GROMACS .gro file of C-alpha atoms in nm:
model
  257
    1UNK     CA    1   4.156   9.318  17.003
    2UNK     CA    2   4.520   9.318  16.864
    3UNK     CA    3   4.474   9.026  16.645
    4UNK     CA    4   4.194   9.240  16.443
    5UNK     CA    5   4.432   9.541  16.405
    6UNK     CA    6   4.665   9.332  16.223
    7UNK     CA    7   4.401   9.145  16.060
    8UNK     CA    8   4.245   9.477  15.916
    9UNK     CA    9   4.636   9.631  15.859
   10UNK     CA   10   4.764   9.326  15.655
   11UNK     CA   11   4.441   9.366  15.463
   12UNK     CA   12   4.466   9.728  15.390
   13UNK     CA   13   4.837   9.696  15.322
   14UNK     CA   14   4.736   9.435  15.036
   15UNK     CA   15   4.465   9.618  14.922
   16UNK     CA   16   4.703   9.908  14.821
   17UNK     CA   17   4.735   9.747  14.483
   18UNK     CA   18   4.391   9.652  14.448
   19UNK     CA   19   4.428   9.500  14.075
   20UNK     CA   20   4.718   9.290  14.177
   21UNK     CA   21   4.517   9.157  14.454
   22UNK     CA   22   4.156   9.101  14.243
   23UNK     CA   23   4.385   8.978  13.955
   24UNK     CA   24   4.544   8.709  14.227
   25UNK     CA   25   4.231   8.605  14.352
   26UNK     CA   26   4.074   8.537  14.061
   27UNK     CA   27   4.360   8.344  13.954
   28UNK     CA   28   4.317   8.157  14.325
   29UNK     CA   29   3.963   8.119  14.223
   30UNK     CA   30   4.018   7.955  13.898
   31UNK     CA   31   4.330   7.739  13.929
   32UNK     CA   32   4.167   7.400  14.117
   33UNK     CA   33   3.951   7.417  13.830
   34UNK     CA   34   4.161   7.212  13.648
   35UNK     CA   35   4.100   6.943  13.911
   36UNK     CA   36   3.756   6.952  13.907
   37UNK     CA   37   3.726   6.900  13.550
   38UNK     CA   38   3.961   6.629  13.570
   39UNK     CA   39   3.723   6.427  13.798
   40UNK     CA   40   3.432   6.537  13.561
   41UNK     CA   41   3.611   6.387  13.268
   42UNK     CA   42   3.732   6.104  13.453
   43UNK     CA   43   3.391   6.035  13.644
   44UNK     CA   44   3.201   6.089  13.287
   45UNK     CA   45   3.418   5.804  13.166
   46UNK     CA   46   3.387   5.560  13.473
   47UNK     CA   47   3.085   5.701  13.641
   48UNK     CA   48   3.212   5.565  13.991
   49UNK     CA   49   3.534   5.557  14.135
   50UNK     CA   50   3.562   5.252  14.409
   51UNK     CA   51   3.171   5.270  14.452
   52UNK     CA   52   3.115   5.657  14.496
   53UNK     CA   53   2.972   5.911  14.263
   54UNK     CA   54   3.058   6.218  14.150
   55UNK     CA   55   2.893   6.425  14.330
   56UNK     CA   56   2.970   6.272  14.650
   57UNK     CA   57   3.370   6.307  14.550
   58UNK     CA   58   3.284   6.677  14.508
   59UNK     CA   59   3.137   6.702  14.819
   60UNK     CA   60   3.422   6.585  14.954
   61UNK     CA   61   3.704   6.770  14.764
   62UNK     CA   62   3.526   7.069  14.812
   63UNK     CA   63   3.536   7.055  15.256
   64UNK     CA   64   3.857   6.932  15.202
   65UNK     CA   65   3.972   7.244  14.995
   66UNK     CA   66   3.782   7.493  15.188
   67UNK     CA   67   3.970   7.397  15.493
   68UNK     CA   68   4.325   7.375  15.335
   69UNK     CA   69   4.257   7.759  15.186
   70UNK     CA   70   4.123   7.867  15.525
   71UNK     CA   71   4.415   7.784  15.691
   72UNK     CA   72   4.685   7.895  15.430
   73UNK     CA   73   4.524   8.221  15.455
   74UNK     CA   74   4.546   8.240  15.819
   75UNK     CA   75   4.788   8.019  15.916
   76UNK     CA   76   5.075   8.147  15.656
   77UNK     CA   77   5.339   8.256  15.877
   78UNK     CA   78   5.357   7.874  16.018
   79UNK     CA   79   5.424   7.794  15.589
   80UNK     CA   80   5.708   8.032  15.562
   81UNK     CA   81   5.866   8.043  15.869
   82UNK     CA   82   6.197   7.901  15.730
   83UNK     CA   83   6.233   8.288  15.613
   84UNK     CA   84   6.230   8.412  15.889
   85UNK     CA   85   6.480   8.230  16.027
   86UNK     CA   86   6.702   8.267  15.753
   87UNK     CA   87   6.706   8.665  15.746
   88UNK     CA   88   6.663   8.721  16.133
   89UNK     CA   89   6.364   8.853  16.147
   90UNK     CA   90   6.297   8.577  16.435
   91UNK     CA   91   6.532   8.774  16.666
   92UNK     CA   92   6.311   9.082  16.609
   93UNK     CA   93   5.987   8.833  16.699
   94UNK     CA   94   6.193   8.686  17.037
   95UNK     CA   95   6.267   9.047  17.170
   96UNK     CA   96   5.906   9.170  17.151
   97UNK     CA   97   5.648   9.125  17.439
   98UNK     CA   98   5.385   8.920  17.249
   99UNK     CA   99   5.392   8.539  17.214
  100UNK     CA  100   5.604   8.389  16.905
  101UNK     CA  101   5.290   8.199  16.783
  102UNK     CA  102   5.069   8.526  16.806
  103UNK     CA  103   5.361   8.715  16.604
  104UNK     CA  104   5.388   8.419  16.366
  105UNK     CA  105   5.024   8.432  16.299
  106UNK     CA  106   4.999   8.780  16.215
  107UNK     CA  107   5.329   8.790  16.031
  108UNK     CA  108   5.189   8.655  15.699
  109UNK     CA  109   4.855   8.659  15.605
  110UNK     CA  110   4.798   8.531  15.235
  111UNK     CA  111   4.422   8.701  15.150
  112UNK     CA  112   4.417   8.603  14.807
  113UNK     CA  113   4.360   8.261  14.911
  114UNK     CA  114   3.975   8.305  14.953
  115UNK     CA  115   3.975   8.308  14.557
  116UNK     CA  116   4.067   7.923  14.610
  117UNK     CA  117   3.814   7.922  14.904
  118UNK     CA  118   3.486   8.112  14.767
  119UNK     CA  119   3.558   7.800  14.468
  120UNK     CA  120   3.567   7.530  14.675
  121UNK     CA  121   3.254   7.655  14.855
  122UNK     CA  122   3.039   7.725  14.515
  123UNK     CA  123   3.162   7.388  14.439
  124UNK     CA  124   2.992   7.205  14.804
  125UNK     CA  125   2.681   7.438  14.727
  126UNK     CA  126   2.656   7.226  14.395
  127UNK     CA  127   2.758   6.939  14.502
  128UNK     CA  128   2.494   6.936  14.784
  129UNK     CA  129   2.207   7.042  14.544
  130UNK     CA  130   2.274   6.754  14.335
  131UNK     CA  131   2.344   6.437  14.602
  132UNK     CA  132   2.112   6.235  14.734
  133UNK     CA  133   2.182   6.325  15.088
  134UNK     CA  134   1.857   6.395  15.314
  135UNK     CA  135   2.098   6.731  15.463
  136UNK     CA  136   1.918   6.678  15.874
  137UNK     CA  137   2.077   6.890  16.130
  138UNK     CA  138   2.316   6.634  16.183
  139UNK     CA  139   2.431   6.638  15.840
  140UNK     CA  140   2.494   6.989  15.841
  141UNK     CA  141   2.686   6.921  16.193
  142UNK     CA  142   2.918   6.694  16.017
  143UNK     CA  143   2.994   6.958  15.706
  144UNK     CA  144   3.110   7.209  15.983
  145UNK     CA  145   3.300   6.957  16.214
  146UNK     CA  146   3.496   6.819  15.919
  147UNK     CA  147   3.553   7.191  15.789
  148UNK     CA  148   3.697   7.298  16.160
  149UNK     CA  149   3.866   6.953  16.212
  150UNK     CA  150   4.040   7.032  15.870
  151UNK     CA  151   4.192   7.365  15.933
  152UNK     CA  152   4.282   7.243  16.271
  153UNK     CA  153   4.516   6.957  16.103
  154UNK     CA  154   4.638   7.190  15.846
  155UNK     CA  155   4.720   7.399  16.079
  156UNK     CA  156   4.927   7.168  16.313
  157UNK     CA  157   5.072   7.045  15.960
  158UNK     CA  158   5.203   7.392  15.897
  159UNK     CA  159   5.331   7.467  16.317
  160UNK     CA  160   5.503   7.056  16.231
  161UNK     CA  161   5.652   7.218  15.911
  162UNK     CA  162   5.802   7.493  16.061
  163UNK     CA  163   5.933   7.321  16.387
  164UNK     CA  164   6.183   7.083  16.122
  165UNK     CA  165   6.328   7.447  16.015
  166UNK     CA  166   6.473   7.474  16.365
  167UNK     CA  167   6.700   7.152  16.304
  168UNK     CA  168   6.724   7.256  15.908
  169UNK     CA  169   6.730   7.564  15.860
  170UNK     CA  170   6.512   7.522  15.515
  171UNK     CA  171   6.213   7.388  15.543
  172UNK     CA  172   6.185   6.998  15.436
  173UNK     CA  173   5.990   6.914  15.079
  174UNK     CA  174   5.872   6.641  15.213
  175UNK     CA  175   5.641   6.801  15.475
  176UNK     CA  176   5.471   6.906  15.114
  177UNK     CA  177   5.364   6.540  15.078
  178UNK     CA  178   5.111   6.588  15.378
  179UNK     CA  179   5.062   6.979  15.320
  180UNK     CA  180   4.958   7.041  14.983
  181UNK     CA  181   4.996   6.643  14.905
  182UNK     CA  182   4.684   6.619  15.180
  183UNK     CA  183   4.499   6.852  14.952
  184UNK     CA  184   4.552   6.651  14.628
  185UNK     CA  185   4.494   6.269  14.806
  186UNK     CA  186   4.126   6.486  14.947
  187UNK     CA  187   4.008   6.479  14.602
  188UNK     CA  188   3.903   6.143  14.671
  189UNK     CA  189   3.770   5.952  14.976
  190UNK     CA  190   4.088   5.808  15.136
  191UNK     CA  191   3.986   5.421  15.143
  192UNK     CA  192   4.081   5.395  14.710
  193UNK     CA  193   4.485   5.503  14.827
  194UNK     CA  194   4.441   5.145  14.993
  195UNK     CA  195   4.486   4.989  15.367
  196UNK     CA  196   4.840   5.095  15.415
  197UNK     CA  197   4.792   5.460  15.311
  198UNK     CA  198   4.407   5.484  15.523
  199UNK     CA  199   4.597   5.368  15.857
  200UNK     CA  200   4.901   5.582  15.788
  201UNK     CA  201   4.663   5.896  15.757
  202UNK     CA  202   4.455   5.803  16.073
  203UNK     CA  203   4.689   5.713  16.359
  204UNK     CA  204   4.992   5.928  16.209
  205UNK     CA  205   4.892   6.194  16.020
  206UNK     CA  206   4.535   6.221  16.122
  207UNK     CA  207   4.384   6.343  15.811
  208UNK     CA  208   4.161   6.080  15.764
  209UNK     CA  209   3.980   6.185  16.056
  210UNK     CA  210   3.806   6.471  15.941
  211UNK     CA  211   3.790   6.383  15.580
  212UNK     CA  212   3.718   5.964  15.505
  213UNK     CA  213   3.507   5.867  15.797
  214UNK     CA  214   3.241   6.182  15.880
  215UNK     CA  215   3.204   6.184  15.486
  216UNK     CA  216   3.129   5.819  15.527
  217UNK     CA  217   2.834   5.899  15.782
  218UNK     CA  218   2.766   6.221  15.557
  219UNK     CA  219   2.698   6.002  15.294
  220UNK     CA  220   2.513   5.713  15.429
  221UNK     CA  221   2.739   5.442  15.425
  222UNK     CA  222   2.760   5.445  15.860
  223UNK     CA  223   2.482   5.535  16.074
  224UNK     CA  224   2.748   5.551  16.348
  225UNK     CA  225   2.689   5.927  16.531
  226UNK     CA  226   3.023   5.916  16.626
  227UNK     CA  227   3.164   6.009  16.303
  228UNK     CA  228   2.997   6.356  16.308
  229UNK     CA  229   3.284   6.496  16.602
  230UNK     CA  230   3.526   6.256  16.508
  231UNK     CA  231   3.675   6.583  16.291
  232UNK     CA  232   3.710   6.757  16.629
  233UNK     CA  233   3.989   6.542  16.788
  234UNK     CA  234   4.202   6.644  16.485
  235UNK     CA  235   4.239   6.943  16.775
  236UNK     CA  236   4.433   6.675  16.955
  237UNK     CA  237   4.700   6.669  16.721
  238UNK     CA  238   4.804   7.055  16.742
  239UNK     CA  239   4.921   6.945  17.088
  240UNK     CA  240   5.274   6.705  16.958
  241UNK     CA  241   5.325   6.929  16.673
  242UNK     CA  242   5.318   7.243  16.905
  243UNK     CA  243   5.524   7.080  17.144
  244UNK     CA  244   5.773   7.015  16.866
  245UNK     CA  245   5.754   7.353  16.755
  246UNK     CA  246   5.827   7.456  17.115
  247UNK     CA  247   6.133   7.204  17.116
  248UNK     CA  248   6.313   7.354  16.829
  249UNK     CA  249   6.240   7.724  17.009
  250UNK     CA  250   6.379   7.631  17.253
  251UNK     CA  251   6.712   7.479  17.094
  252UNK     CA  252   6.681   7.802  16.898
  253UNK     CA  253   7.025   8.027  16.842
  254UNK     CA  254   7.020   8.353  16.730
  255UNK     CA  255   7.160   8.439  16.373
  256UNK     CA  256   7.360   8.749  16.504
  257UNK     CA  257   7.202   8.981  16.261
   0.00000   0.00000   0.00000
């Protein structure tokens, strides 16, 4: 398969300076550290934030997190596609046989990024050991639906970001607010941002769906089943950002270089 070649050549390729790349993940690995010992601090001072406990927060920063590295690993290209429209190098991609998104995809990969990842998951592991959640089959259904549902937004997120640097040429700062903002409002269940900012990130940036309302039924406070796939139709929002994406392509002129 051609997507594995350039899976396993991008990896080799940043595996030629093996200390950089250990030295980088580490750092990956210990940066959102910081975070989670500002909930313990805060949590050890207030012991529940809007009703929930710490260890359900954790739980869900941690899914949250694991999806948002997943896809910045994978998905990378999508994050700094404004480059390659600014040196040309999206000329080279147009002339070439293989879809743009497939070239896209296998432009960038950012491997370092499962330092952030492997964190986030030591961090569920704990979290799980210590919550009072009976984990049923159904429970463990909802962990990986709101894991896949995640990467799927982030993902149309990034393909959204880079469709704007058609009409800007530079990508827009304020796609950061749902990007990497996303990953910061995950730290806590979405319902504490208030009304305004819960509908916002349901019916227009659908974030809520994988992250606020399965971790609702995760936790106990909804015995509706429904919330388990809920994550899933997060799949459903790939489609408008891909068709933007595939507006701006198509409005597209070469750079001449």
């Amino acid at each position: 398969m051609l997507y594995k070649r350039y899976l396993s050549m991008l990896l080799k390729s940043q595996l030629q300076y093996k200390a950089s790349f250990i030295m980088t993940a580490i750092g990956q690995f210990l940066v959102s550290f910081t975070t989670f010992l500002s909930m313990y601090f805060m949590f050890s001072r207030f012991h529940q934030v809007d009703g929930y406990k710490f260890e359900e927060v954790l739980l869900c920063f941690s899914i949250v997190l694991m999806s948002f590295s997943f896809t910045e690993c994978f998905a990378r290209g999508f994050d700094v596609f404004p480059r390659l429209i600014r040196t040309g190098e999206l000329d080279r991609i147009l002339v070439r046989p293989r879809s743009v998104v497939f070239q896209v995809l296998t432009s960038t990969m950012e491997f370092t990024r499962f330092g952030r990842f492997f964190q986030a998951l030591l961090v569920m592991v704990y979290a799980t050991s210590v919550s009072d959640i009976l984990w049923t089959w159904d429970k463990i259904l909802t962990i990986i639906s709101m894991f896949l549902g995640g990467v799927a937004v982030f993902a149309a997120l990034f393909i959204l970001y880079a469709g704007f640097s058609f009409f800007t040429i530079d990508g827009l700062e304020f796609m950061n607010i749902f990007t990497d903002g996303s990953r910061e409002f995950g730290k806590y269940p979405l319902s504490i941002y208030g009304e305004g900012v819960l509908k916002l990130l349901t019916y227009v940036i659908p974030i809520a769906l994988f992250q606020y309302y399965p971790f609702l039924y995760l936790i106990g406070h909804t015995h509706n089943r429904w919330m388990m796939v809920l994550p899933l139709v997060g799949y459903l929002f790939l489609i408008p950002c891909y068709a933007f994406f595939r507006l701006g392509l198509s409005r597209y002129q070469s750079a001449g270089s």
